[in-house]
Coordinates of C-alpha atoms and ligand atoms in Angstrom, one line a residue:
X16 CA -6.6 11.2 -40.6
X17 CA -3.7 13.2 -39.0
X18 CA -2.9 12.4 -35.3
X19 CA -0.5 14.4 -33.2
X20 CA 0.9 12.2 -30.3
X21 CA 2.2 14.8 -27.5
X22 CA 4.6 13.8 -24.6
X23 CA 5.5 10.7 -26.5
X24 CA 8.0 8.3 -25.3
X25 CA 9.9 5.3 -27.0
X26 CA 7.6 2.9 -25.5
X27 CA 4.3 5.1 -26.8
X28 CA 5.8 4.9 -30.2
X29 CA 6.2 1.1 -30.0
X30 CA 2.7 0.2 -28.9
X31 CA 1.0 2.7 -31.1
X32 CA 3.1 1.9 -34.0
X33 CA 2.0 -1.8 -33.5
X34 CA -1.8 -1.6 -33.3
X35 CA -1.9 1.5 -35.9
X36 CA -1.1 -1.4 -38.2
X37 CA -4.8 -2.1 -38.5
X38 CA -5.8 1.3 -39.1
X39 CA -3.1 3.2 -41.0
X40 CA -3.6 6.7 -39.5
X41 CA -1.0 9.4 -40.3
X42 CA 1.0 9.5 -36.8
X43 CA 3.5 12.3 -35.6
X44 CA 5.2 12.1 -32.5
X45 CA 6.1 14.9 -30.2
X46 CA 8.3 14.5 -27.1
X47 CA 7.1 17.9 -25.6
X48 CA 3.8 18.4 -23.8
X49 CA 1.2 19.9 -25.4
X50 CA 0.6 23.1 -23.5
X51 CA 0.2 27.1 -24.5
X52 CA 3.7 27.2 -25.8
X53 CA 3.5 24.3 -27.9
X54 CA -0.2 24.6 -29.1
X55 CA 1.4 25.8 -32.5
X56 CA 2.6 22.4 -33.5
X57 CA -1.3 21.2 -34.0
X58 CA -1.5 22.9 -37.3
X59 CA -3.3 20.5 -40.0
X60 CA -3.8 17.7 -37.1
X61 CA -7.4 16.1 -36.9
X62 CA -6.5 14.6 -33.7
X63 CA -4.3 15.4 -30.6
X64 CA -3.3 12.3 -28.6
X65 CA -2.4 13.6 -24.8
X66 CA -1.5 12.5 -21.9
X67 CA -1.5 13.1 -17.9
X68 CA 0.8 16.0 -17.8
X69 CA 0.0 18.0 -20.7
X70 CA -2.3 21.0 -20.2
X71 CA -5.4 21.8 -22.0
X72 CA -6.8 24.8 -20.4
X73 CA -9.0 27.2 -22.4
X74 CA -6.5 28.9 -24.0
X75 CA -4.8 25.9 -25.5
X76 CA -8.3 24.2 -26.8
X77 CA -8.8 27.7 -28.4
X78 CA -5.8 27.5 -30.5
X79 CA -6.5 23.6 -30.9
X80 CA -10.1 24.6 -32.5
X81 CA -8.4 27.5 -34.5
X82 CA -5.7 24.6 -35.8
X83 CA -8.3 22.2 -37.0
X84 CA -8.3 19.9 -34.3
X85 CA -11.7 18.1 -34.1
X86 CA -10.7 15.2 -31.1
X87 CA -8.8 15.2 -27.8
X88 CA -7.7 12.0 -27.4
X89 CA -6.6 11.1 -24.0
X90 CA -4.6 7.8 -23.6
X91 CA -5.2 8.1 -19.6
X92 CA -8.6 7.4 -17.9
X93 CA -7.9 10.9 -15.5
X94 CA -8.9 14.3 -17.4
X95 CA -8.7 16.6 -15.0
X96 CA -5.8 18.5 -17.0
X97 CA -8.7 19.3 -19.9
X98 CA -11.1 22.3 -19.6
X99 CA -14.2 20.3 -20.8
X100 CA -16.5 23.4 -20.7
X101 CA -14.1 25.1 -23.4
X102 CA -14.0 21.5 -25.5
X103 CA -17.7 21.7 -25.9
X104 CA -17.7 25.6 -26.2
X105 CA -15.2 25.2 -29.0
X106 CA -16.8 21.9 -30.5
X107 CA -13.9 19.3 -29.8
X108 CA -15.0 16.1 -28.6
X109 CA -13.0 14.4 -26.0
X110 CA -12.4 10.8 -25.5
X111 CA -10.2 8.7 -22.9
X112 CA -9.1 5.4 -21.8
X113 CA -11.2 4.4 -18.6
X114 CA -9.8 1.6 -17.7
X115 CA -6.8 0.0 -19.4
X116 CA -5.5 -1.8 -16.3
X117 CA -6.8 -1.4 -13.0
X118 CA -4.4 -4.4 -11.9
X119 CA -1.6 -2.4 -13.2
X120 CA -1.8 0.3 -10.6
X121 CA -3.3 -1.5 -7.6
X122 CA -0.2 -4.0 -7.9
X123 CA 2.2 -0.9 -8.3
X124 CA 0.3 0.5 -5.2
X125 CA 1.4 -2.9 -3.2
X126 CA 4.8 -2.8 -4.6
X127 CA 5.2 0.9 -3.1
X128 CA 3.6 -0.5 0.4
X129 CA 6.1 -3.6 0.4
X130 CA 9.0 -1.8 -0.6
X131 CA 8.5 0.9 1.9
X132 CA 7.8 -1.6 4.7
X133 CA 10.5 -4.1 4.0
X134 CA 13.0 -1.8 2.7
X135 CA 14.2 -4.0 -0.4
X136 CA 15.1 -1.0 -2.4
X137 CA 17.9 -0.5 0.3
X138 CA 18.9 -3.5 0.8
X139 CA 19.4 -4.2 -2.9
X140 CA 21.9 -1.5 -2.9
X141 CA 23.7 -2.5 0.6
X142 CA 24.1 -6.0 -0.8
X143 CA 25.5 -4.8 -4.4
X144 CA 28.3 -2.9 -2.3
X145 CA 28.6 -5.9 -0.3
X146 CA 27.3 -4.7 2.7
X147 CA 24.9 -7.8 4.5
X148 CA 23.9 -5.9 7.6
X149 CA 20.2 -6.0 8.6
X150 CA 20.8 -2.6 10.8
X151 CA 17.5 -0.8 10.0
X152 CA 15.9 -2.8 7.9
X153 CA 13.0 -3.9 10.3
X154 CA 9.8 -4.1 8.7
X155 CA 6.0 -5.0 10.1
X156 CA 3.6 -7.6 9.1
X157 CA 0.9 -7.0 6.7
X158 CA -1.2 -9.5 7.3
X159 CA -3.7 -8.8 10.2
X160 CA -3.1 -4.8 9.6
X161 CA -6.1 -2.3 8.7
X162 CA -6.0 -1.2 5.0
X163 CA -8.0 2.0 4.2
X164 CA -9.1 2.5 0.7
X165 CA -10.3 6.0 -0.5
X166 CA -12.0 5.4 -3.7
X167 CA -13.5 1.9 -4.7
X168 CA -13.9 2.4 -8.5
X169 CA -11.9 -0.1 -10.9
X170 CA -8.4 0.2 -9.1
X171 CA -9.4 0.6 -5.6
X172 CA -11.9 -2.5 -5.9
X173 CA -8.3 -4.4 -7.2
X174 CA -6.4 -3.2 -4.8
X175 CA -9.3 -4.0 -2.1
X176 CA -9.1 -7.6 -3.0
X177 CA -5.2 -7.7 -3.2
X178 CA -5.3 -6.7 0.7
X179 CA -7.9 -9.0 1.3
X180 CA -6.0 -11.3 0.1
X181 CA -2.7 -11.0 2.2
X182 CA -5.0 -11.1 5.0
X183 CA -5.6 -7.3 5.9
X184 CA -9.1 -5.7 7.3
X185 CA -9.9 -3.3 4.5
X186 CA -12.1 -0.1 5.4
X187 CA -13.1 2.1 2.5
X188 CA -14.8 4.9 1.8
X189 CA -16.4 6.2 -1.6
X190 CA -19.4 8.5 -2.2
X191 CA -20.9 5.2 -4.1
X192 CA -20.0 2.0 -2.3
X193 CA -20.1 -0.9 -4.3
X194 CA -22.3 -3.6 -2.6
X195 CA -19.7 -6.8 -4.3
X196 CA -16.9 -5.1 -2.3
X197 CA -18.7 -5.5 1.2
X198 CA -19.7 -9.0 0.1
X199 CA -15.9 -9.8 -0.5
X200 CA -15.6 -8.5 3.1
X201 CA -14.6 -4.7 2.9
X202 CA -16.3 -2.7 5.5
X203 CA -17.8 0.9 4.2
X204 CA -16.9 3.7 6.7
X205 CA -17.1 7.5 6.9
X206 CA -13.5 8.8 6.2
X207 CA -12.9 9.9 9.7
X208 CA -13.6 6.4 10.7
X209 CA -11.0 5.3 7.8
X210 CA -8.6 7.7 9.0
X211 CA -8.6 6.8 12.7
X212 CA -8.7 3.0 12.2
X213 CA -6.1 2.3 9.5
X214 CA -2.3 1.7 9.1
X215 CA -2.0 2.3 5.8
X216 CA -4.2 4.4 3.7
X217 CA -4.2 4.0 -0.2
X218 CA -5.8 7.0 -2.4
X219 CA -7.7 5.8 -5.4
X220 CA -10.2 8.7 -5.6
X221 CA -10.1 11.2 -8.9
X222 CA -8.7 14.6 -8.6
X223 CA -11.6 16.9 -8.0
X224 CA -12.3 20.3 -6.3
X225 CA -14.0 17.9 -3.8
X226 CA -10.8 15.7 -3.6
X227 CA -8.2 18.4 -4.0
X228 CA -5.7 18.3 -0.8
X229 CA -8.0 15.5 1.0
X230 CA -4.9 14.9 2.8
X231 CA -3.6 17.9 4.8
X232 CA -3.0 18.8 8.2
X233 CA -6.7 18.2 9.3
X234 CA -6.9 14.8 8.0
X235 CA -3.6 13.7 8.9
X236 CA -3.8 14.9 12.6
X237 CA -7.1 12.3 12.8
X238 CA -4.9 9.3 11.6
X239 CA -2.6 6.8 13.6
X240 CA 0.9 8.0 14.5
X241 CA 3.0 6.2 12.2
X242 CA 0.3 5.5 9.8
X243 CA 1.5 4.8 5.9
X244 CA 0.2 7.1 2.8
X245 CA 0.0 5.9 -0.7
X246 CA -0.7 7.7 -3.4
X247 CA -1.0 6.3 -6.8
X248 CA -4.2 8.9 -8.3
X249 CA -3.5 11.9 -8.6
X250 CA -0.9 14.3 -6.6
X251 CA -3.1 17.1 -6.0
X252 CA -5.0 15.0 -3.2
X253 CA -2.2 15.6 -1.1
X254 CA -1.2 19.0 0.4
X255 CA 2.8 17.9 0.1
X256 CA 3.5 20.8 2.4
X257 CA 1.4 19.5 4.9
X258 CA 2.8 16.0 4.7
X259 CA 6.1 17.2 4.8
X260 CA 5.7 19.0 8.1
X261 CA 3.7 15.6 9.3
X262 CA 6.9 13.5 8.5
X263 CA 9.3 15.8 10.1
X264 CA 7.0 15.7 13.0
X265 CA 7.4 11.5 12.6
X266 CA 3.2 11.7 12.5
X267 CA 3.5 10.4 9.0
X268 CA 5.8 7.1 9.5
X269 CA 6.1 6.2 5.6
X270 CA 4.9 8.2 2.1
X271 CA 4.7 6.4 -1.2
X272 CA 3.5 8.6 -4.1
X273 CA 3.8 7.5 -7.8
X274 CA 2.1 10.7 -8.1
X275 CA 3.1 14.3 -7.0
X276 CA 1.4 17.8 -7.3
X277 CA 4.1 19.5 -9.5
X278 CA 5.3 16.8 -11.3
X279 CA 4.5 18.2 -14.5
X280 CA 8.0 19.2 -15.8
X281 CA 10.0 16.8 -13.9
X282 CA 8.3 13.0 -14.1
X283 CA 9.0 11.1 -17.2
X284 CA 11.9 13.1 -17.8
X285 CA 16.0 12.4 -17.0
X286 CA 16.8 14.9 -14.9
X287 CA 20.2 13.0 -13.4
X288 CA 22.5 15.9 -14.9
X289 CA 20.4 18.8 -13.6
X290 CA 19.7 21.0 -10.7
X291 CA 16.0 20.3 -9.5
X292 CA 14.6 23.6 -8.6
X293 CA 11.7 22.1 -6.6
X294 CA 12.6 22.3 -3.0
X295 CA 9.5 20.4 -1.6
X296 CA 10.6 17.5 -4.4
X297 CA 14.5 17.9 -3.2
X298 CA 13.2 17.7 0.7
X299 CA 10.6 14.5 0.2
X300 CA 13.4 12.8 -1.8
X301 CA 16.0 13.2 1.2
X302 CA 13.6 11.5 3.5
X303 CA 14.2 7.8 4.4
X304 CA 10.7 6.8 4.8
X305 CA 9.6 8.4 1.4
X306 CA 9.3 6.2 -2.0
X307 CA 8.7 8.1 -4.8
X308 CA 8.0 6.6 -8.6
X309 CA 7.6 8.9 -11.7
X310 CA 4.0 7.9 -12.7
X311 CA 4.7 4.5 -13.6
X312 CA 1.8 2.7 -11.7
X313 CA 0.3 2.1 -15.5
X314 CA 3.2 0.8 -17.1
X315 CA 3.0 -2.8 -17.9
X316 CA 2.9 -4.2 -21.3
X317 CA -0.9 -5.6 -20.4
X318 CA -1.7 -1.8 -19.9
X319 CA 0.2 -0.5 -23.0
X320 CA -1.5 -2.8 -25.4
X321 CA -5.0 -1.8 -23.9
X322 CA -4.2 1.7 -24.0
X323 CA -3.2 1.9 -27.9
X324 CA -6.0 -0.5 -28.8
X325 CA -8.7 1.8 -26.9
X326 CA -7.1 5.0 -28.3
X327 CA -7.5 3.9 -32.0
X328 CA -10.9 2.1 -31.5
X329 CA -11.8 5.9 -30.1
X330 CA -10.4 7.8 -33.1
X331 CA -12.0 5.0 -35.3
X332 CA -15.9 5.7 -33.8
X333 CA -15.2 9.3 -34.2
X334 CA -13.9 9.0 -37.7
X335 CA -17.0 7.2 -38.8
X336 CA -19.5 9.0 -37.1
X337 CA -20.0 6.5 -34.3
X338 CA -21.3 7.1 -31.2
X339 CA -18.2 7.8 -28.8
X340 CA -18.0 5.1 -26.4
X341 CA -15.5 6.7 -23.9
X342 CA -16.5 10.5 -24.4
X343 CA -16.1 12.6 -21.5
X344 CA -18.5 15.3 -21.2
X345 CA -18.4 18.0 -18.0
Ligands
LIG271 P1 -12.8 5.0 -11.4 O1 -14.0 6.0 -11.9 O2 -13.1 3.6 -11.7 O3 -12.9 5.2 -9.4 C1 -13.2 6.4 -9.1 C2 -14.0 6.0 -7.7 O4 -13.5 7.2 -6.8 C3 -15.3 6.0 -8.0 O5 -15.5 4.7 -7.5 C4 -15.8 7.2 -7.7 O6 -17.0 7.1 -6.7 C5 -14.9 7.9 -6.1 N1 -14.9 9.0 -5.9 C6 -15.2 10.1 -6.5 N2 -15.3 11.0 -5.9 C7 -15.0 10.6 -4.6 C8 -15.0 11.4 -3.5 N3 -14.9 12.6 -3.2 N4 -14.4 10.7 -2.1 C9 -14.3 9.1 -2.3 N5 -14.2 8.6 -3.3 C10 -14.5 9.4 -4.6 O7 -11.5 5.2 -11.5 P2 -10.3 4.2 -11.2 O8 -10.0 3.8 -12.7 O9 -10.4 3.5 -10.2 O10 -8.8 5.2 -11.2 C11 -8.6 6.1 -9.9 C12 -7.7 7.1 -10.3 O11 -6.5 6.5 -10.5 C13 -8.1 8.1 -11.7 O12 -8.7 9.2 -11.3 C14 -6.7 8.3 -12.1 O13 -6.5 9.6 -11.4 C15 -5.1 7.4 -11.1 N6 -4.9 6.6 -12.1 C16 -3.7 6.7 -11.8 C17 -2.4 6.2 -12.8 C18 -1.2 6.3 -12.8 O14 -0.3 5.6 -13.6 N7 -0.4 6.5 -11.3 C19 -3.2 5.6 -13.9 C20 -4.5 5.2 -14.4 C21 -5.5 6.1 -12.9

């Protein structure tokens, strides 16, 4: 079984090689993304293993089918970058890793909140330079604040529990509410009520046509002045230009994002010696109350272990004609 692992980083290689010892698949690691320009690299491979910024539109899927690829093994939970209709049309199966560590992402959302609020990133740099002043480092108590959670699936649930543990009031919105969360103390409300009542809003729903640009001028207008918005889900949930405008208008008080709509050609790469062309990203980086991490919320050793194990067991099921536990269908 020949597997092409795209967008691979040294940590992917390390964890994959460790867990491949149980399977002995023939792995080839490509640094590059899989997209229309690179799909010719898939010749003679049975499986492509891809991540969040690989682009598997119809054209790429057609090329994969022509090259003999039979399985797209996503090593992430989201699958918004795969044209599932085209995959079905060309007879290529798609699997994913539905839950590698909800806690990893939920804890990163908390890290964004606490860093933005208590400005530990600024304090760290100041102290390194011998500046022990406390000017402009005032934060707020998270205790007793109202946190709005949009999407209470695996990650949203873990995040709700963390915030309840910190003594917050937690409001939630989901198309399918979870009874167990209500018992734990979460209050499900309408989106409007969530926008109106929350000091901090954290996004944990998938990117779908219904959720694209959920955070925009209109929704922000309903929020509290100085609201903190946290996005560890998918960049497309936020209309970035609208958020930039509202940051400038001092309506949005804090923005913490681990994902960005145009992250594809920037995130995961060292661009420190290059000129960044994306003016919106440059604007965001320039705000003192914006914190950006480069899609790292998943990056814990527990999650990388789970990703490797699940990808290989998905491939094993496929190779052995078993029913696919983690198949994604349209
Ligand atoms: P999940 O499928 O367990 O939960 C998603 C929840 O969103 C479900 O409860 C669903 O009912 C809800 N939902 C669907 N449509 C909605 C809508 N229109 N409005 C509100 N809620 C809606 O998924 P999960 O494992 O919790 O992951 C959530 C998202 O986190 C994924 O879609 C993925 O994009 C993102 N993610 C990011 C990282 C990272 O490293 N930053 C890692 C893993 C996952």
